[in-house]
Amino acid sequence: MTQLIFLHGWTMRGSIFDPVLAELGGIAPDLPGHGDNKTPASLQACSDLLQELLWHKGPAIVVGWSMGAAIAWHYIAQHGTRGIKGLVTLDMSPKPINGEDWQFGLNGQTPDRQAATRHEIHTDWPQAAQKIATTMFARKTGAPDYSRDQALQQILSNDPAIMAQYWDEMMALDLRATIPQIDIPWLIGHGGASRVYPSAAATWMAANAPQARRHCFPGSGHSPHLEEPLDFVTVIRDFCAGV
């Protein structure tokens, strides 16, 4: 059976996928600077970790949530799709910052709001963590088996300086040119009630990659694997069967 590699989002850790792993198998490492992984943190370090996993474990289907999706694209920008048999991404944009030529980044993030968000992430991590925990989900209380309070505790367990560094790196990304180079089966998942990214980002990617298709999780916000876990497992299982 093809290996599944799950890449978690910013401020999270690999164990966030434990319920999914119990159903589907696979691995979900802590990314650098998260959880138990104390190696120097950067998007490049995350991409290098993915490269190591792919080259040592053979072809795999990569499932990247939020920052995890950006890591998969970062790897593909450098190495192509070598070692990746199929790709699943969850609620992410290839360019998080909006501009005159791009409106499919973070919801409602005008330049002024983006500057305020960055300042808060760098100077008041507890307050920033409250907002991150809230925007992860469609509902204020969180997901059925992972509450907003649990998410908040996980977010607060991180080193604020490392999380701020990751934020700055992600906000500098523009991986739009990489999207047409993704020449493998690709499922672009997004939450129908996401507070983080617009569904138009998924639509744009599906229209610009040769083997991509979009799937909306209508009851989810930014975290479909937590908010609709049964449907998520079914969708991933069906995708893997078709790869």
mmCIF file of C-alpha atoms in Angstrom:
data_model
loop_
_atom_site.group_PDB
_atom_site.id
_atom_site.type_symbol
_atom_site.label_atom_id
_atom_site.label_comp_id
_atom_site.label_asym_id
_atom_site.label_seq_id
_atom_site.Cartn_x
_atom_site.Cartn_y
_atom_site.Cartn_z
ATOM 1 C CA MET A 1 0.000 0.000 0.000
ATOM 2 C CA THR A 2 1.227 3.487 -0.844
ATOM 3 C CA GLN A 3 2.584 5.392 2.146
ATOM 4 C CA LEU A 4 0.620 8.387 3.394
ATOM 5 C CA ILE A 5 2.543 11.355 4.789
ATOM 6 C CA PHE A 6 0.519 13.952 6.675
ATOM 7 C CA LEU A 7 1.944 17.451 7.179
ATOM 8 C CA HIS A 8 0.304 19.509 9.904
ATOM 9 C CA GLY A 9 -0.410 23.206 9.966
ATOM 10 C CA TRP A 10 1.320 26.141 11.630
ATOM 11 C CA THR A 11 1.285 25.981 15.468
ATOM 12 C CA MET A 12 0.047 22.365 15.456
ATOM 13 C CA ARG A 13 1.873 19.011 15.682
ATOM 14 C CA GLY A 14 1.713 15.591 14.019
ATOM 15 C CA SER A 15 -0.574 14.056 16.648
ATOM 16 C CA ILE A 16 -3.402 16.257 15.339
ATOM 17 C CA PHE A 17 -3.804 13.523 12.704
ATOM 18 C CA ASP A 18 -3.903 10.585 15.159
ATOM 19 C CA PRO A 19 -7.614 9.795 14.583
ATOM 20 C CA VAL A 20 -7.010 9.821 10.819
ATOM 21 C CA LEU A 21 -3.911 7.639 11.119
ATOM 22 C CA ALA A 22 -5.959 5.105 13.087
ATOM 23 C CA GLU A 23 -8.257 4.749 10.063
ATOM 24 C CA LEU A 24 -5.891 5.232 7.140
ATOM 25 C CA GLY A 25 -2.397 4.479 8.416
ATOM 26 C CA GLY A 26 0.588 6.584 7.448
ATOM 27 C CA ILE A 27 2.889 8.921 9.318
ATOM 28 C CA ALA A 28 2.511 12.466 10.634
ATOM 29 C CA PRO A 29 5.823 13.881 11.844
ATOM 30 C CA ASP A 30 6.209 16.944 14.023
ATOM 31 C CA LEU A 31 7.599 19.614 11.734
ATOM 32 C CA PRO A 32 10.742 21.541 12.753
ATOM 33 C CA GLY A 33 10.057 23.859 15.665
ATOM 34 C CA HIS A 34 6.767 22.139 16.492
ATOM 35 C CA GLY A 35 6.012 19.515 19.126
ATOM 36 C CA ASP A 36 8.999 17.307 19.855
ATOM 37 C CA ASN A 37 10.965 18.359 16.785
ATOM 38 C CA LYS A 38 13.580 20.785 18.087
ATOM 39 C CA THR A 39 15.622 21.042 14.875
ATOM 40 C CA PRO A 40 16.149 24.577 13.544
ATOM 41 C CA ALA A 41 12.875 25.799 12.123
ATOM 42 C CA SER A 42 12.172 27.175 8.652
ATOM 43 C CA LEU A 43 10.041 26.321 5.639
ATOM 44 C CA GLN A 44 13.214 25.051 3.983
ATOM 45 C CA ALA A 45 13.858 22.729 6.922
ATOM 46 C CA CYS A 46 10.302 21.416 6.573
ATOM 47 C CA SER A 47 10.806 20.854 2.852
ATOM 48 C CA ASP A 48 14.068 19.047 3.591
ATOM 49 C CA LEU A 49 12.258 16.798 6.069
ATOM 50 C CA LEU A 50 9.663 15.928 3.439
ATOM 51 C CA GLN A 51 12.438 15.192 0.964
ATOM 52 C CA GLU A 52 14.091 12.836 3.443
ATOM 53 C CA LEU A 53 10.822 11.014 4.116
ATOM 54 C CA LEU A 54 10.019 10.639 0.434
ATOM 55 C CA TRP A 55 13.450 9.462 -0.598
ATOM 56 C CA HIS A 56 13.736 6.945 2.239
ATOM 57 C CA LYS A 57 10.209 5.560 2.193
ATOM 58 C CA GLY A 58 9.541 5.515 -1.537
ATOM 59 C CA PRO A 59 6.618 7.059 -3.437
ATOM 60 C CA ALA A 60 3.955 8.465 -1.142
ATOM 61 C CA ILE A 61 0.706 10.359 -1.129
ATOM 62 C CA VAL A 62 1.281 13.644 0.684
ATOM 63 C CA VAL A 63 -1.551 15.283 2.620
ATOM 64 C CA GLY A 64 -0.738 18.862 3.611
ATOM 65 C CA TRP A 65 -2.985 20.992 5.784
ATOM 66 C CA SER A 66 -2.535 24.772 5.708
ATOM 67 C CA MET A 67 1.219 25.360 6.190
ATOM 68 C CA GLY A 68 1.659 21.652 5.417
ATOM 69 C CA ALA A 69 0.284 22.349 1.940
ATOM 70 C CA ALA A 70 2.752 25.202 1.507
ATOM 71 C CA ILE A 71 5.574 22.830 2.450
ATOM 72 C CA ALA A 72 4.480 20.365 -0.228
ATOM 73 C CA TRP A 73 4.425 23.160 -2.819
ATOM 74 C CA HIS A 74 7.795 24.417 -1.600
ATOM 75 C CA TYR A 75 9.232 20.933 -2.116
ATOM 76 C CA ILE A 76 7.692 20.683 -5.593
ATOM 77 C CA ALA A 77 9.084 24.093 -6.556
ATOM 78 C CA GLN A 78 12.576 22.748 -5.825
ATOM 79 C CA HIS A 79 12.340 19.073 -6.818
ATOM 80 C CA GLY A 80 9.266 18.681 -8.968
ATOM 81 C CA THR A 81 6.858 15.921 -8.021
ATOM 82 C CA ARG A 82 9.615 13.349 -7.581
ATOM 83 C CA GLY A 83 8.591 10.818 -4.969
ATOM 84 C CA ILE A 84 5.010 12.100 -4.675
ATOM 85 C CA LYS A 85 2.397 9.743 -6.088
ATOM 86 C CA GLY A 86 -0.560 11.939 -5.218
ATOM 87 C CA LEU A 87 -1.216 15.190 -3.385
ATOM 88 C CA VAL A 88 -3.978 16.367 -1.073
ATOM 89 C CA THR A 89 -3.991 19.933 0.217
ATOM 90 C CA LEU A 90 -6.352 21.428 2.779
ATOM 91 C CA ASP A 91 -7.466 25.050 2.956
ATOM 92 C CA MET A 92 -4.388 26.927 1.794
ATOM 93 C CA SER A 93 -3.515 29.557 -0.785
ATOM 94 C CA PRO A 94 -0.302 29.575 -2.841
ATOM 95 C CA LYS A 95 0.016 33.283 -2.025
ATOM 96 C CA PRO A 96 -1.357 34.246 1.399
ATOM 97 C CA ILE A 97 -0.988 37.996 0.886
ATOM 98 C CA ASN A 98 -3.526 39.817 -1.264
ATOM 99 C CA GLY A 99 -2.543 42.436 -3.803
ATOM 100 C CA GLU A 100 -3.665 44.168 -6.973
ATOM 101 C CA ASP A 101 -3.198 40.979 -8.989
ATOM 102 C CA TRP A 102 -4.348 38.485 -6.332
ATOM 103 C CA GLN A 103 -7.409 38.437 -4.082
ATOM 104 C CA PHE A 104 -7.358 34.760 -3.088
ATOM 105 C CA GLY A 105 -5.130 35.117 -0.044
ATOM 106 C CA LEU A 106 -6.165 35.447 3.603
ATOM 107 C CA ASN A 107 -9.773 36.504 4.043
ATOM 108 C CA GLY A 108 -10.134 40.200 4.645
ATOM 109 C CA GLN A 109 -6.419 40.858 5.053
ATOM 110 C CA THR A 110 -5.891 44.338 3.672
ATOM 111 C CA PRO A 111 -2.356 45.751 3.979
ATOM 112 C CA ASP A 112 -3.330 47.567 7.187
ATOM 113 C CA ARG A 113 -4.878 44.489 8.748
ATOM 114 C CA GLN A 114 -1.938 42.354 7.695
ATOM 115 C CA ALA A 115 0.471 44.780 9.360
ATOM 116 C CA ALA A 116 -1.616 44.709 12.549
ATOM 117 C CA THR A 117 -1.760 40.903 12.499
ATOM 118 C CA ARG A 118 1.997 40.650 12.088
ATOM 119 C CA HIS A 119 2.584 43.093 14.943
ATOM 120 C CA GLU A 120 0.318 41.121 17.242
ATOM 121 C CA ILE A 121 1.970 37.794 16.357
ATOM 122 C CA HIS A 122 5.378 39.280 17.130
ATOM 123 C CA THR A 123 4.450 41.157 20.309
ATOM 124 C CA ASP A 124 1.387 39.552 21.956
ATOM 125 C CA TRP A 125 1.412 35.814 21.313
ATOM 126 C CA PRO A 126 -1.320 34.976 23.900
ATOM 127 C CA GLN A 127 -3.738 37.356 22.176
ATOM 128 C CA ALA A 128 -2.740 36.115 18.724
ATOM 129 C CA ALA A 129 -3.237 32.523 19.899
ATOM 130 C CA GLN A 130 -6.817 33.309 20.915
ATOM 131 C CA LYS A 131 -7.606 34.473 17.386
ATOM 132 C CA ILE A 132 -5.815 31.542 15.735
ATOM 133 C CA ALA A 133 -7.784 29.054 17.846
ATOM 134 C CA THR A 134 -11.057 30.723 16.904
ATOM 135 C CA THR A 135 -10.436 30.984 13.167
ATOM 136 C CA MET A 136 -9.392 27.322 12.899
ATOM 137 C CA PHE A 137 -13.013 26.222 12.969
ATOM 138 C CA ALA A 138 -16.399 27.045 11.495
ATOM 139 C CA ARG A 139 -17.946 26.960 14.990
ATOM 140 C CA LYS A 140 -16.761 28.930 17.998
ATOM 141 C CA THR A 141 -16.619 25.794 20.159
ATOM 142 C CA GLY A 142 -14.298 23.962 17.759
ATOM 143 C CA ALA A 143 -14.598 20.472 16.285
ATOM 144 C CA PRO A 144 -16.533 17.437 17.603
ATOM 145 C CA ASP A 145 -13.494 15.793 19.200
ATOM 146 C CA TYR A 146 -11.077 18.716 19.304
ATOM 147 C CA SER A 147 -12.336 21.819 21.033
ATOM 148 C CA ARG A 148 -11.252 25.394 20.615
ATOM 149 C CA ASP A 149 -9.743 25.236 24.116
ATOM 150 C CA GLN A 150 -7.640 22.206 23.148
ATOM 151 C CA ALA A 151 -6.456 24.037 20.055
ATOM 152 C CA LEU A 152 -5.583 27.074 22.157
ATOM 153 C CA GLN A 153 -3.468 25.027 24.557
ATOM 154 C CA GLN A 154 -1.603 23.483 21.631
ATOM 155 C CA ILE A 155 -0.969 26.878 20.061
ATOM 156 C CA LEU A 156 0.290 28.335 23.347
ATOM 157 C CA SER A 157 2.704 25.421 23.799
ATOM 158 C CA ASN A 158 4.847 26.711 20.929
ATOM 159 C CA ASP A 159 7.828 29.044 21.073
ATOM 160 C CA PRO A 160 6.359 32.437 20.051
ATOM 161 C CA ALA A 161 9.546 33.551 18.293
ATOM 162 C CA ILE A 162 9.597 30.436 16.116
ATOM 163 C CA MET A 163 5.923 30.825 15.246
ATOM 164 C CA ALA A 164 6.482 34.476 14.326
ATOM 165 C CA GLN A 165 9.371 33.468 12.082
ATOM 166 C CA TYR A 166 7.184 30.917 10.303
ATOM 167 C CA TRP A 167 4.424 33.496 9.890
ATOM 168 C CA ASP A 168 6.785 35.921 8.195
ATOM 169 C CA GLU A 169 8.064 33.194 5.868
ATOM 170 C CA MET A 170 4.555 32.142 4.897
ATOM 171 C CA MET A 171 3.465 35.707 4.259
ATOM 172 C CA ALA A 172 6.406 36.135 1.873
ATOM 173 C CA LEU A 173 5.409 33.109 -0.210
ATOM 174 C CA ASP A 174 4.242 33.323 -3.790
ATOM 175 C CA LEU A 175 4.014 29.798 -5.166
ATOM 176 C CA ARG A 176 1.478 30.515 -7.885
ATOM 177 C CA ALA A 177 3.963 29.575 -10.613
ATOM 178 C CA THR A 178 4.381 26.135 -9.018
ATOM 179 C CA ILE A 179 0.701 25.200 -9.308
ATOM 180 C CA PRO A 180 0.738 24.353 -13.065
ATOM 181 C CA GLN A 181 3.834 22.176 -12.472
ATOM 182 C CA ILE A 182 1.901 19.778 -10.210
ATOM 183 C CA ASP A 183 1.481 16.981 -12.744
ATOM 184 C CA ILE A 184 0.138 14.274 -10.411
ATOM 185 C CA PRO A 185 -3.363 13.531 -9.119
ATOM 186 C CA TRP A 186 -4.224 16.349 -6.735
ATOM 187 C CA LEU A 187 -7.232 16.774 -4.474
ATOM 188 C CA ILE A 188 -7.713 20.360 -3.357
ATOM 189 C CA GLY A 189 -9.780 20.290 -0.183
ATOM 190 C CA HIS A 190 -11.216 23.356 1.486
ATOM 191 C CA GLY A 191 -13.750 24.208 4.137
ATOM 192 C CA GLY A 192 -17.020 25.631 2.903
ATOM 193 C CA ALA A 193 -17.162 27.825 6.006
ATOM 194 C CA SER A 194 -13.455 28.661 6.244
ATOM 195 C CA ARG A 195 -12.633 31.888 8.032
ATOM 196 C CA VAL A 196 -9.048 31.755 6.773
ATOM 197 C CA TYR A 197 -9.021 31.366 2.980
ATOM 198 C CA PRO A 198 -11.709 31.925 0.327
ATOM 199 C CA SER A 199 -13.014 29.004 -1.712
ATOM 200 C CA ALA A 200 -11.890 30.940 -4.795
ATOM 201 C CA ALA A 201 -8.292 29.956 -3.983
ATOM 202 C CA ALA A 202 -9.196 26.278 -4.399
ATOM 203 C CA THR A 203 -11.135 27.036 -7.574
ATOM 204 C CA TRP A 204 -8.151 28.902 -9.043
ATOM 205 C CA MET A 205 -5.731 26.074 -8.270
ATOM 206 C CA ALA A 206 -8.064 23.423 -9.693
ATOM 207 C CA ALA A 207 -8.299 25.426 -12.921
ATOM 208 C CA ASN A 208 -4.526 25.805 -13.225
ATOM 209 C CA ALA A 209 -3.160 22.309 -12.468
ATOM 210 C CA PRO A 210 -3.509 19.492 -15.020
ATOM 211 C CA GLN A 211 -4.764 16.704 -12.732
ATOM 212 C CA ALA A 212 -6.379 18.668 -9.931
ATOM 213 C CA ARG A 213 -9.921 18.596 -8.664
ATOM 214 C CA ARG A 214 -11.570 20.530 -5.880
ATOM 215 C CA HIS A 215 -13.529 19.107 -2.945
ATOM 216 C CA CYS A 216 -15.505 21.257 -0.535
ATOM 217 C CA PHE A 217 -16.171 20.075 3.017
ATOM 218 C CA PRO A 218 -19.356 22.109 3.535
ATOM 219 C CA GLY A 219 -19.519 21.849 7.312
ATOM 220 C CA SER A 220 -15.891 22.761 7.910
ATOM 221 C CA GLY A 221 -13.843 25.848 8.467
ATOM 222 C CA HIS A 222 -10.066 25.698 8.155
ATOM 223 C CA SER A 223 -9.765 22.166 9.586
ATOM 224 C CA PRO A 224 -11.831 19.582 7.643
ATOM 225 C CA HIS A 225 -9.972 16.587 9.109
ATOM 226 C CA LEU A 226 -11.066 17.702 12.585
ATOM 227 C CA GLU A 227 -14.496 19.118 11.794
ATOM 228 C CA GLU A 228 -15.767 16.394 9.433
ATOM 229 C CA PRO A 229 -13.475 13.463 10.281
ATOM 230 C CA LEU A 230 -15.671 10.664 8.936
ATOM 231 C CA ASP A 231 -16.196 12.375 5.588
ATOM 232 C CA PHE A 232 -12.527 13.309 5.493
ATOM 233 C CA VAL A 233 -11.413 9.682 5.908
ATOM 234 C CA THR A 234 -13.835 8.575 3.180
ATOM 235 C CA VAL A 235 -12.604 11.256 0.780
ATOM 236 C CA ILE A 236 -8.946 10.400 1.387
ATOM 237 C CA ARG A 237 -9.609 6.677 1.060
ATOM 238 C CA ASP A 238 -11.421 7.200 -2.255
ATOM 239 C CA PHE A 239 -8.656 9.474 -3.538
ATOM 240 C CA CYS A 240 -5.971 6.926 -2.652
ATOM 241 C CA ALA A 241 -7.924 4.172 -4.407
ATOM 242 C CA GLY A 242 -7.932 6.209 -7.602
ATOM 243 C CA VAL A 243 -4.244 7.096 -7.609
#
